[in-house]
N, CA, C and O atoms as CSV, one atom per row, in Angstrom:
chain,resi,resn,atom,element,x,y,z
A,1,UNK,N,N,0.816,-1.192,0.000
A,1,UNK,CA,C,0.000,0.000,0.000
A,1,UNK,C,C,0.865,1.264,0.000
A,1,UNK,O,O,0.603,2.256,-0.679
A,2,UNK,N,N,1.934,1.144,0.830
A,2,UNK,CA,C,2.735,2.509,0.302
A,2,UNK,C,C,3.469,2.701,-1.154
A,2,UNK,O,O,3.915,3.817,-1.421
A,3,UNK,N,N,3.583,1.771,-1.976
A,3,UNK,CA,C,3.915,2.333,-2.967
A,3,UNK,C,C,2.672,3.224,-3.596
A,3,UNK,O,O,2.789,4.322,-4.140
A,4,UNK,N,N,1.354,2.417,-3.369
A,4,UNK,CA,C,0.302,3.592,-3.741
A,4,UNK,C,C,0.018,4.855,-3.377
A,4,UNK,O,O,-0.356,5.722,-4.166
A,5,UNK,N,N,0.177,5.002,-2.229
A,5,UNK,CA,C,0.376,6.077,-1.185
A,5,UNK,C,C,1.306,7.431,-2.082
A,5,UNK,O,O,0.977,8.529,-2.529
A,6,UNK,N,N,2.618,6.627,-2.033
A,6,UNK,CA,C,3.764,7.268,-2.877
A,6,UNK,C,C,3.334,7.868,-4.366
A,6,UNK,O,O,3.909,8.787,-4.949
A,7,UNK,N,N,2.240,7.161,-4.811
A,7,UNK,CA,C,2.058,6.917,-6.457
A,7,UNK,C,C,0.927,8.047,-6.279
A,7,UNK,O,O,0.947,8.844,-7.217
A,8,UNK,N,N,0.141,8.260,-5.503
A,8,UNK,CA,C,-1.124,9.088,-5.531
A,8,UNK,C,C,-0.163,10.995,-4.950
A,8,UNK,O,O,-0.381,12.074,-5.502
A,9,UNK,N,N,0.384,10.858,-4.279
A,9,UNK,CA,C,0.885,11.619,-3.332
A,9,UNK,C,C,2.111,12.749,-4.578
A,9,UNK,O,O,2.196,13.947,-4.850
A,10,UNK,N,N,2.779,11.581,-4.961
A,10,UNK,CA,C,4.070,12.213,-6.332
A,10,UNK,C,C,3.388,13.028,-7.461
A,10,UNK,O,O,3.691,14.159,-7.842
A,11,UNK,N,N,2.160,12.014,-8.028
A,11,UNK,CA,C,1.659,12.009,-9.313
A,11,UNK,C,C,0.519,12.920,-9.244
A,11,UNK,O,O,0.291,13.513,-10.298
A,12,UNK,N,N,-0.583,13.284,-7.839
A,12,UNK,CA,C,-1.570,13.829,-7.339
A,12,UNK,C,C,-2.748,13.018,-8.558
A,12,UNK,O,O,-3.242,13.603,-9.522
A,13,UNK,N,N,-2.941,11.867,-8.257
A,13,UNK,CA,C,-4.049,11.115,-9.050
A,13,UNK,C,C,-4.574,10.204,-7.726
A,13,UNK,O,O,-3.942,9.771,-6.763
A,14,UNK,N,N,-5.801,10.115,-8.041
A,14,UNK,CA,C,-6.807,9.545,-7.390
A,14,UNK,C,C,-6.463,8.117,-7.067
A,14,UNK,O,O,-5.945,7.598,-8.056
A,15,UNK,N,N,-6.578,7.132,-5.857
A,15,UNK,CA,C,-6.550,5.903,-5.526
A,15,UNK,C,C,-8.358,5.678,-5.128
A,15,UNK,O,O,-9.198,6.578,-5.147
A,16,UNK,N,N,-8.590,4.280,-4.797
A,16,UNK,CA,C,-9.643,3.469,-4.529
A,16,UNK,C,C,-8.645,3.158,-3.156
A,16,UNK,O,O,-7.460,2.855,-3.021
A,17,UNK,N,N,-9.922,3.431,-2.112
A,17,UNK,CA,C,-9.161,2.659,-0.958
A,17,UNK,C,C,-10.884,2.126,-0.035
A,17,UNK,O,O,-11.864,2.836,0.193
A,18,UNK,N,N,-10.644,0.568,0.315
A,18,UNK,CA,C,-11.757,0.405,1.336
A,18,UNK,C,C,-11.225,0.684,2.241
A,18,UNK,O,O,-10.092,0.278,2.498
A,19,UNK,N,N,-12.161,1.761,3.264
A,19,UNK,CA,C,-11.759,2.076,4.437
A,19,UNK,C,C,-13.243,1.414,5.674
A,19,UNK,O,O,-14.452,1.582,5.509
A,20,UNK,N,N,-12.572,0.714,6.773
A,20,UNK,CA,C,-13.361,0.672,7.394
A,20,UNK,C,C,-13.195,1.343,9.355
A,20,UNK,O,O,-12.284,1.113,10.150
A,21,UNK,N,N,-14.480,2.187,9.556
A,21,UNK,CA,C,-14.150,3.319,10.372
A,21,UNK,C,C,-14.701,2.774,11.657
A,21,UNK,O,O,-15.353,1.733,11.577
A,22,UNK,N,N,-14.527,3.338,12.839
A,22,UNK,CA,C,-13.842,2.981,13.904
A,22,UNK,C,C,-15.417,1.935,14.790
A,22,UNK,O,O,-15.276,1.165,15.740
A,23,UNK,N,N,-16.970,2.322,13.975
A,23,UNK,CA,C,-18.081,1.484,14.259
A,23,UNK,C,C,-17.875,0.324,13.388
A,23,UNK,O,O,-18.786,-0.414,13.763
A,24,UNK,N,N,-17.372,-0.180,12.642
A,24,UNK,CA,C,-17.053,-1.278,12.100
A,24,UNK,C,C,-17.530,-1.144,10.455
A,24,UNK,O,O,-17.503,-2.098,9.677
A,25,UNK,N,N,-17.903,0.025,10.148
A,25,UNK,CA,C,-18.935,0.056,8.612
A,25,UNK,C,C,-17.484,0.545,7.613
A,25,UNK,O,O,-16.492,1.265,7.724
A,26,UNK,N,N,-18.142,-0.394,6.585
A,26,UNK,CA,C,-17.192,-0.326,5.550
A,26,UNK,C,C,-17.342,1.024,4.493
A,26,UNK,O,O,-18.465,1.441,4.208
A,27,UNK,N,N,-16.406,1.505,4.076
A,27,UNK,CA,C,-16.762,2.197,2.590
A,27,UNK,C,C,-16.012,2.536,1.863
A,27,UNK,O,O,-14.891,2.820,2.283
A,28,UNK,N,N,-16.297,2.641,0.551
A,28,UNK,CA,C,-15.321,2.904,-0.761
A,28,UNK,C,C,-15.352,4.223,-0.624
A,28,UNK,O,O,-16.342,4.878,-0.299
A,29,UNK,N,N,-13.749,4.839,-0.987
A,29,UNK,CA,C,-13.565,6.072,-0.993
A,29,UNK,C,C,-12.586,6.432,-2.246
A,29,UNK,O,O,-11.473,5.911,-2.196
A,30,UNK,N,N,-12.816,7.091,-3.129
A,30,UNK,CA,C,-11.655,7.594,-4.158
A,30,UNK,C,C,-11.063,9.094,-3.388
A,30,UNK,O,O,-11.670,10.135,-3.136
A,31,UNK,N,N,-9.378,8.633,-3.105
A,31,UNK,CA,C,-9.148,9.711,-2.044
A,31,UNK,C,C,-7.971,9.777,-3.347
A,31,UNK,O,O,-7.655,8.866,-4.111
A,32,UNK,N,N,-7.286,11.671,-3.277
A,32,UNK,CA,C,-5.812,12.095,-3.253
A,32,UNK,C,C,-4.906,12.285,-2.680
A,32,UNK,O,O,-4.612,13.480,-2.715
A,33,UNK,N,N,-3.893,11.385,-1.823
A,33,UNK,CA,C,-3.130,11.137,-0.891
A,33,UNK,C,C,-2.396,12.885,-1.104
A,33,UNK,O,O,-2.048,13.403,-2.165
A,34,UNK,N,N,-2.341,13.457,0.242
A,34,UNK,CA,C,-1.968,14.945,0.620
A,34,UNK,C,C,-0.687,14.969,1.017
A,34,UNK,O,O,0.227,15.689,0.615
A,35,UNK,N,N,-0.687,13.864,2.093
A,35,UNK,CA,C,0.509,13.574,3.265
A,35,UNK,C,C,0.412,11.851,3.693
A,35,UNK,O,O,-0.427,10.961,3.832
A,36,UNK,N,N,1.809,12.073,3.781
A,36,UNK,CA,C,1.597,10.235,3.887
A,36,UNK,C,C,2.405,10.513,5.779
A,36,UNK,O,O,3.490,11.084,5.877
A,37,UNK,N,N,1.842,10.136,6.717
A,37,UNK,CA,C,2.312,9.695,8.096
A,37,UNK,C,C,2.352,8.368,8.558
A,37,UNK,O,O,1.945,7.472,7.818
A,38,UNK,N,N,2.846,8.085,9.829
A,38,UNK,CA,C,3.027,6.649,10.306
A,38,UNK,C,C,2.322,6.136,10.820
A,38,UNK,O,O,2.548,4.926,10.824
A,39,UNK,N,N,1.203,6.518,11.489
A,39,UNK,CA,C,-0.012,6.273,11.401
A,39,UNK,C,C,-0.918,6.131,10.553
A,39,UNK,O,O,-1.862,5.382,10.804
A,40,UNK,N,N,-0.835,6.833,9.333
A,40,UNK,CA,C,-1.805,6.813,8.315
A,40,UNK,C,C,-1.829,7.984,7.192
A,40,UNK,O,O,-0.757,8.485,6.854
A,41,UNK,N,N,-2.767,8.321,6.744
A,41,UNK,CA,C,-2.165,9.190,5.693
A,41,UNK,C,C,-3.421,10.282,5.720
A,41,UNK,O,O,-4.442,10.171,6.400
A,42,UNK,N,N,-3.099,11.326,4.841
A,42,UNK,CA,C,-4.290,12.744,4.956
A,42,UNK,C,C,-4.293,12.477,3.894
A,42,UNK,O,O,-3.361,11.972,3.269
A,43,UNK,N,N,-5.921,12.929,3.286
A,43,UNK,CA,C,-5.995,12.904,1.675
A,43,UNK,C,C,-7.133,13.577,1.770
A,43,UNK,O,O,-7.885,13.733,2.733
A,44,UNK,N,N,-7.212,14.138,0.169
A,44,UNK,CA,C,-8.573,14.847,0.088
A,44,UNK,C,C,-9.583,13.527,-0.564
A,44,UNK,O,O,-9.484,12.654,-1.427
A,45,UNK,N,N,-10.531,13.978,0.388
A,45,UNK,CA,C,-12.022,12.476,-0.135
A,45,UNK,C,C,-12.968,13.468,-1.101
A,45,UNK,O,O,-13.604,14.486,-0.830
A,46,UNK,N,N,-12.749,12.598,-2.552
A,46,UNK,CA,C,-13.050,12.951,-4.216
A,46,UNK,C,C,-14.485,13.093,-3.720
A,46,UNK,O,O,-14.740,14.287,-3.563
A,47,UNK,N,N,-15.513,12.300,-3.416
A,47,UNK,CA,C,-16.894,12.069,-2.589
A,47,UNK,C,C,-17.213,12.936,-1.951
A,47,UNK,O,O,-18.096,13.471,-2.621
A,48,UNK,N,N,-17.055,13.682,-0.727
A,48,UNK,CA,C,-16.978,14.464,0.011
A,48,UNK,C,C,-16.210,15.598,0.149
A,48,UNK,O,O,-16.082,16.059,1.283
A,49,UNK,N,N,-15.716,16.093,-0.708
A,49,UNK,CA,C,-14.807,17.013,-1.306
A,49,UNK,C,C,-14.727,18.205,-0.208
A,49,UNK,O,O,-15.096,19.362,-0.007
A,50,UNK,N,N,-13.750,16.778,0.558
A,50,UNK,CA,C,-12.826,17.401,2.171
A,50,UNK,C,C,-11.585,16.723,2.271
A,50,UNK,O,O,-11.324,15.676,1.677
A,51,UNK,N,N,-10.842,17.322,3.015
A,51,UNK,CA,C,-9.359,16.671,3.578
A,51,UNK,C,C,-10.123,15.887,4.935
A,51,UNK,O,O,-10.894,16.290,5.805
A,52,UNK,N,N,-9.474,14.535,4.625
A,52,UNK,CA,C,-9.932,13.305,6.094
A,52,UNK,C,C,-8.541,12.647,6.126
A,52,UNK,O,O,-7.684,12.540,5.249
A,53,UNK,N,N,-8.585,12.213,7.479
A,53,UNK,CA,C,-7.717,11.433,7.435
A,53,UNK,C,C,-7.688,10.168,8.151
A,53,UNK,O,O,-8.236,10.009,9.242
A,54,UNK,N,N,-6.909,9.085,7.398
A,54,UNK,CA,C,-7.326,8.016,7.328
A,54,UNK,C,C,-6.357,6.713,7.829
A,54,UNK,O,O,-5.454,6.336,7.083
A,55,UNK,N,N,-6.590,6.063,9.102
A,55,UNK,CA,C,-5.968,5.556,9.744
A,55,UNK,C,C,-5.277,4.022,8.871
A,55,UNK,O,O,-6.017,3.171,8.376
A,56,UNK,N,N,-3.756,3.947,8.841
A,56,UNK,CA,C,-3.536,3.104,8.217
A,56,UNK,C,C,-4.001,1.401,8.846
A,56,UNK,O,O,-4.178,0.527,7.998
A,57,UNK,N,N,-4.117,1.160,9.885
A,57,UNK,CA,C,-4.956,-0.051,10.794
A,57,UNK,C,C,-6.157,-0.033,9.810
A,57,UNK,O,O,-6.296,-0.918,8.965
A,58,UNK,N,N,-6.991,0.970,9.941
A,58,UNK,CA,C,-8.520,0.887,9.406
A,58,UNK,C,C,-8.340,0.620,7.271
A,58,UNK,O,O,-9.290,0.374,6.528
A,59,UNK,N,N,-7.380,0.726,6.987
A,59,UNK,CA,C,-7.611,1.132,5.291
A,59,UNK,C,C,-7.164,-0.450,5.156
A,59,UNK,O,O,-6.057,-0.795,5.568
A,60,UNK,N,N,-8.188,-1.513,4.488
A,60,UNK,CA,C,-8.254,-2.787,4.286
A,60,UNK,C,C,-7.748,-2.912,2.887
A,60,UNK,O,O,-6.967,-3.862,2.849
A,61,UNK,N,N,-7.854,-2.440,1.930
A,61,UNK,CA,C,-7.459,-2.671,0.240
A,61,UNK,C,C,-7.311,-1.213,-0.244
A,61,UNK,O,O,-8.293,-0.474,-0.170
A,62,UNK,N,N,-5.851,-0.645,-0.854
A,62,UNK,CA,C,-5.944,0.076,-1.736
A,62,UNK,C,C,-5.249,-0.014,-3.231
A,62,UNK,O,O,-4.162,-0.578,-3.348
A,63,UNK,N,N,-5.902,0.549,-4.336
A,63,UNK,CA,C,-5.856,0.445,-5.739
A,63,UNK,C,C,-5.603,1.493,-6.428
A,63,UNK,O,O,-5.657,2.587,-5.866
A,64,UNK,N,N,-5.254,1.394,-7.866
A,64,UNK,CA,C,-5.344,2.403,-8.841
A,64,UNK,C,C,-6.393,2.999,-8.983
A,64,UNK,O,O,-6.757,2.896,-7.812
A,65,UNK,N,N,-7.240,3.579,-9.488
A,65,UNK,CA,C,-8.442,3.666,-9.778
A,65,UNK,C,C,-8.439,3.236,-11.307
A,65,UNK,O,O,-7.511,3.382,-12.103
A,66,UNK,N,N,-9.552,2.736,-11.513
A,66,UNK,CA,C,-9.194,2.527,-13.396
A,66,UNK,C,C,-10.124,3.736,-14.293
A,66,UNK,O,O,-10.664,4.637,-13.651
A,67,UNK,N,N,-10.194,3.707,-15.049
A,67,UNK,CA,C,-10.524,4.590,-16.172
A,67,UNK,C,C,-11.546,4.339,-16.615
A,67,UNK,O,O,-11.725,3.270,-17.199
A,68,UNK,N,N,-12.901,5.615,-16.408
A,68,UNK,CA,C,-14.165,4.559,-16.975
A,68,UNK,C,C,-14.400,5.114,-18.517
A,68,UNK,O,O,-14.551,6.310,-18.766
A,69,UNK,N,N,-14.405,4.283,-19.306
A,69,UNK,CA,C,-14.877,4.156,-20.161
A,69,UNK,C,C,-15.991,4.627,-20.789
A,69,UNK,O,O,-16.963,3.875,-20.718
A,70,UNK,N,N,-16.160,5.795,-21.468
A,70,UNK,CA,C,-17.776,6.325,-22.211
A,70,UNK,C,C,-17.769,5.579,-23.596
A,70,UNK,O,O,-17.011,4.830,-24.212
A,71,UNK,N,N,-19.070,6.199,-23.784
A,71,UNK,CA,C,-19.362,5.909,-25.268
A,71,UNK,C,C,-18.489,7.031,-26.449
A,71,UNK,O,O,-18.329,8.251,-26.428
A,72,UNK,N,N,-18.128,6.156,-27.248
A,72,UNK,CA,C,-17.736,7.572,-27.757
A,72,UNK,C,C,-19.013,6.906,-29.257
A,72,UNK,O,O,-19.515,5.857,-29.660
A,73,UNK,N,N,-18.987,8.263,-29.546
A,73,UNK,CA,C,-19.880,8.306,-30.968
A,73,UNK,C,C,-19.870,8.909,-32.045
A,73,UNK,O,O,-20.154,10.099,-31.914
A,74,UNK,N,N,-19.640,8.554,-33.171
A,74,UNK,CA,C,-19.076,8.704,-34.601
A,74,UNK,C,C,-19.752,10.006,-34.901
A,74,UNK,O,O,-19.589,10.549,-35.994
């Protein structure tokens, strides 16, 4: 996960991270890693378009985000 951390943080592009918070509820978040700490990291949440920060214990899977795909039309 820290190379993603590193990869969102260098590049300022969006990750996928499940985060689950301190009542036990899960949720998908597309965050921009701000600051990376040893505890965890600050990022702005794409969703909620705020700086949170997000305990590395609690963050279960993080990803690239992929690229969605439109229609394109002739």
């Amino acid at each position: 996960m820290n190379c993603l951390f590193k990869y969102s943080l260098e590049n300022k592009l969006p990750i996928d991270l499940i985060y689950m918070n301190n009542a036990g509820e899960l949720s998908h978040r597309g965050v921009i890693v701000r600051k990376i700490t040893v505890d965890g990291i600050l990022a702005f949440d794409i969703g909620k378009q705020q700086l949170r920060s997000f305990k590395r214990a609690n963050i279960l899977s993080a990803a690239k985000q992929r690229r969605k795909r439109g229609v394109n039309y002739a």
